[in-house]
Amino acid sequence: MAWIYLAFAGLFEIGWAIGLKYTDGFSRPMPTALTVGSMIISLGLLGLALKTLPVGTAYAIWTGIGTVGTVALGIFLFGESANAIRLACIALIVAGILGLKAVAPE
């Protein structure tokens, strides 16, 4: 169950990272409320995952999911660069996430 919590925590991290762009410096109430809500849910789920997962592994995977998802949405939503070097670096992060998951205790 901890891995499911961690996966959803990573998804909510993507939500709040992207949400920050829409808050306009926290001056827009609805995007701000949704962003703060995503932050709370993300941290809460991470906390639940940390009950059984090692902190270093869980934190690295949580931030990795957030990083990869935020970059992907940045490309699709905001027209950010998708050059080969950037995508290769993202692939390395994905490899790191998969490697950490593969060697983590269940």
Tab-separated table of N, CA and C in Angstrom:
chain	number	residue	atom	x	y	z
A	1	MET	N	0.817	-1.198	0.000
A	1	MET	CA	0.000	0.000	0.000
A	1	MET	C	0.864	1.267	0.000
A	2	ALA	N	2.048	1.181	0.612
A	2	ALA	CA	2.929	2.342	0.696
A	2	ALA	C	3.337	2.842	-0.689
A	3	TRP	N	3.549	1.918	-1.622
A	3	TRP	CA	3.940	2.325	-2.971
A	3	TRP	C	2.799	3.049	-3.677
A	4	ILE	N	1.583	2.652	-3.392
A	4	ILE	CA	0.422	3.339	-3.983
A	4	ILE	C	0.325	4.753	-3.414
A	5	TYR	N	0.492	4.855	-2.086
A	5	TYR	CA	0.500	6.188	-1.472
A	5	TYR	C	1.576	7.064	-2.109
A	6	LEU	N	2.750	6.472	-2.302
A	6	LEU	CA	3.865	7.238	-2.857
A	6	LEU	C	3.588	7.677	-4.294
A	7	ALA	N	2.996	6.798	-5.089
A	7	ALA	CA	2.681	7.157	-6.477
A	7	ALA	C	1.689	8.316	-6.519
A	8	PHE	N	0.653	8.251	-5.691
A	8	PHE	CA	-0.323	9.340	-5.668
A	8	PHE	C	0.271	10.621	-5.089
A	9	ALA	N	1.162	10.471	-4.115
A	9	ALA	CA	1.848	11.649	-3.578
A	9	ALA	C	2.629	12.348	-4.681
A	10	GLY	N	3.288	11.569	-5.534
A	10	GLY	CA	4.023	12.132	-6.667
A	10	GLY	C	3.113	12.822	-7.661
A	11	LEU	N	1.946	12.247	-7.901
A	11	LEU	CA	0.999	12.876	-8.821
A	11	LEU	C	0.484	14.202	-8.266
A	12	PHE	N	0.211	14.235	-6.969
A	12	PHE	CA	-0.233	15.497	-6.376
A	12	PHE	C	0.904	16.516	-6.322
A	13	GLU	N	2.149	16.028	-6.259
A	13	GLU	CA	3.273	16.963	-6.336
A	13	GLU	C	3.309	17.632	-7.711
A	14	ILE	N	3.058	16.865	-8.746
A	14	ILE	CA	2.960	17.443	-10.089
A	14	ILE	C	1.865	18.501	-10.105
A	15	GLY	N	0.738	18.166	-9.494
A	15	GLY	CA	-0.383	19.099	-9.455
A	15	GLY	C	-0.041	20.420	-8.802
A	16	TRP	N	0.660	20.356	-7.678
A	16	TRP	CA	0.959	21.640	-7.032
A	16	TRP	C	2.085	22.383	-7.730
A	17	ALA	N	3.010	21.662	-8.324
A	17	ALA	CA	4.080	22.355	-9.045
A	17	ALA	C	3.519	23.105	-10.254
A	18	ILE	N	2.660	22.441	-11.001
A	18	ILE	CA	2.021	23.099	-12.146
A	18	ILE	C	1.058	24.176	-11.656
A	19	GLY	N	0.365	23.893	-10.571
A	19	GLY	CA	-0.571	24.863	-10.011
A	19	GLY	C	0.076	26.181	-9.645
A	20	LEU	N	1.325	26.112	-9.196
A	20	LEU	CA	2.028	27.354	-8.853
A	20	LEU	C	2.069	28.332	-10.018
A	21	LYS	N	2.184	27.802	-11.218
A	21	LYS	CA	2.232	28.654	-12.413
A	21	LYS	C	0.923	29.430	-12.578
A	22	TYR	N	-0.180	28.798	-12.198
A	22	TYR	CA	-1.493	29.402	-12.386
A	22	TYR	C	-1.924	30.319	-11.234
A	23	THR	N	-1.194	30.290	-10.107
A	23	THR	CA	-1.594	31.132	-8.972
A	23	THR	C	-1.254	32.602	-9.178
A	24	ASP	N	-0.349	32.881	-10.111
A	24	ASP	CA	0.097	34.246	-10.372
A	24	ASP	C	0.588	34.894	-9.078
A	25	GLY	N	1.553	34.218	-8.457
A	25	GLY	CA	2.122	34.740	-7.211
A	25	GLY	C	1.139	34.671	-6.047
A	26	PHE	N	0.280	33.679	-6.066
A	26	PHE	CA	-0.754	33.456	-5.039
A	26	PHE	C	-1.780	34.580	-5.000
A	27	SER	N	-1.971	35.255	-6.136
A	27	SER	CA	-2.946	36.347	-6.190
A	27	SER	C	-4.297	35.897	-6.738
A	28	ARG	N	-4.379	34.686	-7.252
A	28	ARG	CA	-5.642	34.154	-7.793
A	28	ARG	C	-6.190	33.109	-6.816
A	29	PRO	N	-7.335	33.374	-6.202
A	29	PRO	CA	-7.829	32.520	-5.113
A	29	PRO	C	-8.060	31.049	-5.464
A	30	MET	N	-8.737	30.756	-6.559
A	30	MET	CA	-9.049	29.360	-6.859
A	30	MET	C	-7.797	28.540	-7.191
A	31	PRO	N	-6.936	29.002	-8.096
A	31	PRO	CA	-5.710	28.230	-8.329
A	31	PRO	C	-4.854	28.107	-7.065
A	32	THR	N	-4.846	29.148	-6.249
A	32	THR	CA	-4.075	29.090	-5.007
A	32	THR	C	-4.643	28.028	-4.073
A	33	ALA	N	-5.962	27.996	-3.916
A	33	ALA	CA	-6.594	27.001	-3.039
A	33	ALA	C	-6.325	25.580	-3.539
A	34	LEU	N	-6.441	25.379	-4.846
A	34	LEU	CA	-6.179	24.048	-5.408
A	34	LEU	C	-4.717	23.653	-5.251
A	35	THR	N	-3.826	24.603	-5.422
A	35	THR	CA	-2.394	24.329	-5.276
A	35	THR	C	-2.058	23.971	-3.836
A	36	VAL	N	-2.551	24.747	-2.887
A	36	VAL	CA	-2.296	24.459	-1.474
A	36	VAL	C	-2.919	23.117	-1.088
A	37	GLY	N	-4.119	22.845	-1.583
A	37	GLY	CA	-4.739	21.547	-1.332
A	37	GLY	C	-3.897	20.398	-1.864
A	38	SER	N	-3.352	20.564	-3.055
A	38	SER	CA	-2.478	19.533	-3.629
A	38	SER	C	-1.214	19.349	-2.801
A	39	MET	N	-0.682	20.448	-2.287
A	39	MET	CA	0.507	20.361	-1.428
A	39	MET	C	0.215	19.534	-0.180
A	40	ILE	N	-0.904	19.826	0.450
A	40	ILE	CA	-1.273	19.123	1.685
A	40	ILE	C	-1.491	17.636	1.419
A	41	ILE	N	-2.230	17.327	0.361
A	41	ILE	CA	-2.479	15.924	0.029
A	41	ILE	C	-1.174	15.209	-0.304
A	42	SER	N	-0.313	15.851	-1.096
A	42	SER	CA	0.954	15.249	-1.483
A	42	SER	C	1.812	14.929	-0.263
A	43	LEU	N	1.942	15.882	0.633
A	43	LEU	CA	2.758	15.654	1.834
A	43	LEU	C	2.123	14.626	2.758
A	44	GLY	N	0.786	14.647	2.851
A	44	GLY	CA	0.111	13.650	3.676
A	44	GLY	C	0.328	12.241	3.165
A	45	LEU	N	0.203	12.057	1.867
A	45	LEU	CA	0.426	10.741	1.279
A	45	LEU	C	1.885	10.308	1.398
A	46	LEU	N	2.800	11.252	1.235
A	46	LEU	CA	4.216	10.930	1.431
A	46	LEU	C	4.446	10.470	2.862
A	47	GLY	N	3.844	11.161	3.794
A	47	GLY	CA	3.969	10.758	5.202
A	47	GLY	C	3.464	9.349	5.455
A	48	LEU	N	2.344	8.996	4.842
A	48	LEU	CA	1.823	7.633	4.987
A	48	LEU	C	2.788	6.609	4.384
A	49	ALA	N	3.345	6.934	3.233
A	49	ALA	CA	4.296	6.019	2.589
A	49	ALA	C	5.541	5.828	3.448
A	50	LEU	N	5.942	6.883	4.147
A	50	LEU	CA	7.159	6.804	4.960
A	50	LEU	C	6.997	5.942	6.210
A	51	LYS	N	5.780	5.535	6.509
A	51	LYS	CA	5.588	4.622	7.635
A	51	LYS	C	6.323	3.306	7.409
A	52	THR	N	6.442	2.900	6.136
A	52	THR	CA	7.084	1.614	5.855
A	52	THR	C	8.251	1.689	4.874
A	53	LEU	N	8.326	2.739	4.080
A	53	LEU	CA	9.415	2.839	3.094
A	53	LEU	C	10.581	3.630	3.670
A	54	PRO	N	11.796	3.328	3.225
A	54	PRO	CA	12.954	4.119	3.659
A	54	PRO	C	12.829	5.564	3.164
A	55	VAL	N	13.188	6.496	4.018
A	55	VAL	CA	12.986	7.911	3.697
A	55	VAL	C	13.757	8.340	2.449
A	56	GLY	N	14.988	7.907	2.300
A	56	GLY	CA	15.779	8.308	1.137
A	56	GLY	C	15.183	7.819	-0.163
A	57	THR	N	14.743	6.573	-0.166
A	57	THR	CA	14.127	5.992	-1.358
A	57	THR	C	12.804	6.682	-1.675
A	58	ALA	N	11.950	6.813	-0.667
A	58	ALA	CA	10.628	7.409	-0.886
A	58	ALA	C	10.752	8.859	-1.339
A	59	TYR	N	11.626	9.616	-0.701
A	59	TYR	CA	11.760	11.024	-1.062
A	59	TYR	C	12.292	11.171	-2.484
A	60	ALA	N	13.277	10.376	-2.838
A	60	ALA	CA	13.850	10.454	-4.185
A	60	ALA	C	12.816	10.075	-5.244
A	61	ILE	N	12.023	9.057	-4.977
A	61	ILE	CA	11.002	8.648	-5.936
A	61	ILE	C	9.903	9.702	-6.021
A	62	TRP	N	9.490	10.241	-4.878
A	62	TRP	CA	8.457	11.293	-4.837
A	62	TRP	C	8.887	12.498	-5.667
A	63	THR	N	10.109	12.980	-5.432
A	63	THR	CA	10.571	14.138	-6.192
A	63	THR	C	10.810	13.784	-7.654
A	64	GLY	N	11.227	12.547	-7.913
A	64	GLY	CA	11.436	12.124	-9.302
A	64	GLY	C	10.142	12.102	-10.092
A	65	ILE	N	9.090	11.542	-9.483
A	65	ILE	CA	7.785	11.548	-10.147
A	65	ILE	C	7.352	12.985	-10.406
A	66	GLY	N	7.510	13.828	-9.402
A	66	GLY	CA	7.138	15.232	-9.549
A	66	GLY	C	7.934	15.934	-10.630
A	67	THR	N	9.210	15.655	-10.679
A	67	THR	CA	10.073	16.281	-11.679
A	67	THR	C	9.699	15.863	-13.090
A	68	VAL	N	9.598	14.572	-13.303
A	68	VAL	CA	9.284	14.061	-14.641
A	68	VAL	C	7.910	14.552	-15.095
A	69	GLY	N	6.934	14.457	-14.228
A	69	GLY	CA	5.591	14.894	-14.593
A	69	GLY	C	5.503	16.385	-14.845
A	70	THR	N	6.202	17.160	-14.023
A	70	THR	CA	6.177	18.612	-14.197
A	70	THR	C	6.871	19.020	-15.490
A	71	VAL	N	7.970	18.381	-15.812
A	71	VAL	CA	8.648	18.678	-17.080
A	71	VAL	C	7.747	18.310	-18.259
A	72	ALA	N	7.123	17.136	-18.181
A	72	ALA	CA	6.243	16.704	-19.285
A	72	ALA	C	5.091	17.690	-19.473
A	73	LEU	N	4.462	18.092	-18.381
A	73	LEU	CA	3.363	19.048	-18.503
A	73	LEU	C	3.858	20.426	-18.920
A	74	GLY	N	5.055	20.785	-18.492
A	74	GLY	CA	5.629	22.049	-18.939
A	74	GLY	C	5.806	22.078	-20.453
A	75	ILE	N	6.197	20.946	-21.004
A	75	ILE	CA	6.355	20.836	-22.458
A	75	ILE	C	4.993	20.963	-23.147
A	76	PHE	N	4.011	20.230	-22.645
A	76	PHE	CA	2.699	20.200	-23.301
A	76	PHE	C	1.845	21.433	-23.032
A	77	LEU	N	1.894	21.961	-21.817
A	77	LEU	CA	1.033	23.098	-21.475
A	77	LEU	C	1.648	24.457	-21.782
A	78	PHE	N	2.973	24.552	-21.613
A	78	PHE	CA	3.615	25.853	-21.693
A	78	PHE	C	4.618	25.989	-22.832
A	79	GLY	N	4.727	24.949	-23.656
A	79	GLY	CA	5.628	25.013	-24.793
A	79	GLY	C	7.097	25.050	-24.424
A	80	GLU	N	7.442	24.480	-23.277
A	80	GLU	CA	8.854	24.451	-22.877
A	80	GLU	C	9.645	23.525	-23.802
A	81	SER	N	10.930	23.683	-23.791
A	81	SER	CA	11.811	22.936	-24.684
A	81	SER	C	11.695	21.428	-24.484
A	82	ALA	N	11.733	20.717	-25.596
A	82	ALA	CA	11.742	19.255	-25.577
A	82	ALA	C	12.919	18.750	-26.402
A	83	ASN	N	14.064	19.398	-26.274
A	83	ASN	CA	15.219	18.976	-27.066
A	83	ASN	C	15.754	17.634	-26.562
A	84	ALA	N	16.580	17.019	-27.363
A	84	ALA	CA	17.056	15.661	-27.099
A	84	ALA	C	17.826	15.555	-25.790
A	85	ILE	N	18.645	16.512	-25.490
A	85	ILE	CA	19.430	16.449	-24.251
A	85	ILE	C	18.512	16.528	-23.034
A	86	ARG	N	17.533	17.408	-23.088
A	86	ARG	CA	16.591	17.532	-21.972
A	86	ARG	C	15.815	16.231	-21.779
A	87	LEU	N	15.336	15.641	-22.860
A	87	LEU	CA	14.599	14.385	-22.769
A	87	LEU	C	15.487	13.242	-22.287
A	88	ALA	N	16.750	13.244	-22.687
A	88	ALA	CA	17.684	12.222	-22.208
A	88	ALA	C	17.892	12.350	-20.699
A	89	CYS	N	17.966	13.568	-20.213
A	89	CYS	CA	18.119	13.783	-18.769
A	89	CYS	C	16.882	13.301	-18.014
A	90	ILE	N	15.724	13.545	-18.563
A	90	ILE	CA	14.483	13.049	-17.955
A	90	ILE	C	14.482	11.518	-17.956
A	91	ALA	N	14.978	10.914	-19.032
A	91	ALA	CA	15.066	9.454	-19.082
A	91	ALA	C	15.976	8.923	-17.976
A	92	LEU	N	17.039	9.649	-17.679
A	92	LEU	CA	17.923	9.243	-16.585
A	92	LEU	C	17.205	9.300	-15.236
A	93	ILE	N	16.362	10.299	-15.055
A	93	ILE	CA	15.584	10.385	-13.815
A	93	ILE	C	14.625	9.205	-13.722
A	94	VAL	N	13.958	8.884	-14.821
A	94	VAL	CA	13.049	7.730	-14.836
A	94	VAL	C	13.819	6.454	-14.515
A	95	ALA	N	15.006	6.293	-15.085
A	95	ALA	CA	15.837	5.120	-14.795
A	95	ALA	C	16.191	5.076	-13.306
A	96	GLY	N	16.478	6.217	-12.736
A	96	GLY	CA	16.776	6.274	-11.306
A	96	GLY	C	15.586	5.885	-10.450
A	97	ILE	N	14.414	6.362	-10.820
A	97	ILE	CA	13.193	6.001	-10.090
A	97	ILE	C	12.980	4.481	-10.152
A	98	LEU	N	13.076	3.916	-11.353
A	98	LEU	CA	12.873	2.483	-11.513
A	98	LEU	C	13.935	1.678	-10.778
A	99	GLY	N	15.165	2.168	-10.809
A	99	GLY	CA	16.242	1.477	-10.085
A	99	GLY	C	16.023	1.489	-8.581
A	100	LEU	N	15.622	2.627	-8.046
A	100	LEU	CA	15.356	2.706	-6.604
A	100	LEU	C	14.201	1.790	-6.207
A	101	LYS	N	13.171	1.756	-7.025
A	101	LYS	CA	12.028	0.885	-6.744
A	101	LYS	C	12.456	-0.581	-6.791
A	102	ALA	N	13.319	-0.922	-7.747
A	102	ALA	CA	13.745	-2.314	-7.915
A	102	ALA	C	14.541	-2.824	-6.723
A	103	VAL	N	15.309	-1.960	-6.095
A	103	VAL	CA	16.160	-2.415	-4.994
A	103	VAL	C	15.590	-2.096	-3.611
A	104	ALA	N	14.436	-1.478	-3.577
A	104	ALA	CA	13.823	-1.094	-2.291
A	104	ALA	C	13.196	-2.316	-1.628
A	105	PRO	N	13.246	-2.332	-0.306
A	105	PRO	CA	12.562	-3.427	0.403
A	105	PRO	C	11.049	-3.282	0.236
A	106	GLU	N	10.372	-4.378	0.205
A	106	GLU	CA	8.910	-4.356	0.059
A	106	GLU	C	8.278	-4.134	1.349
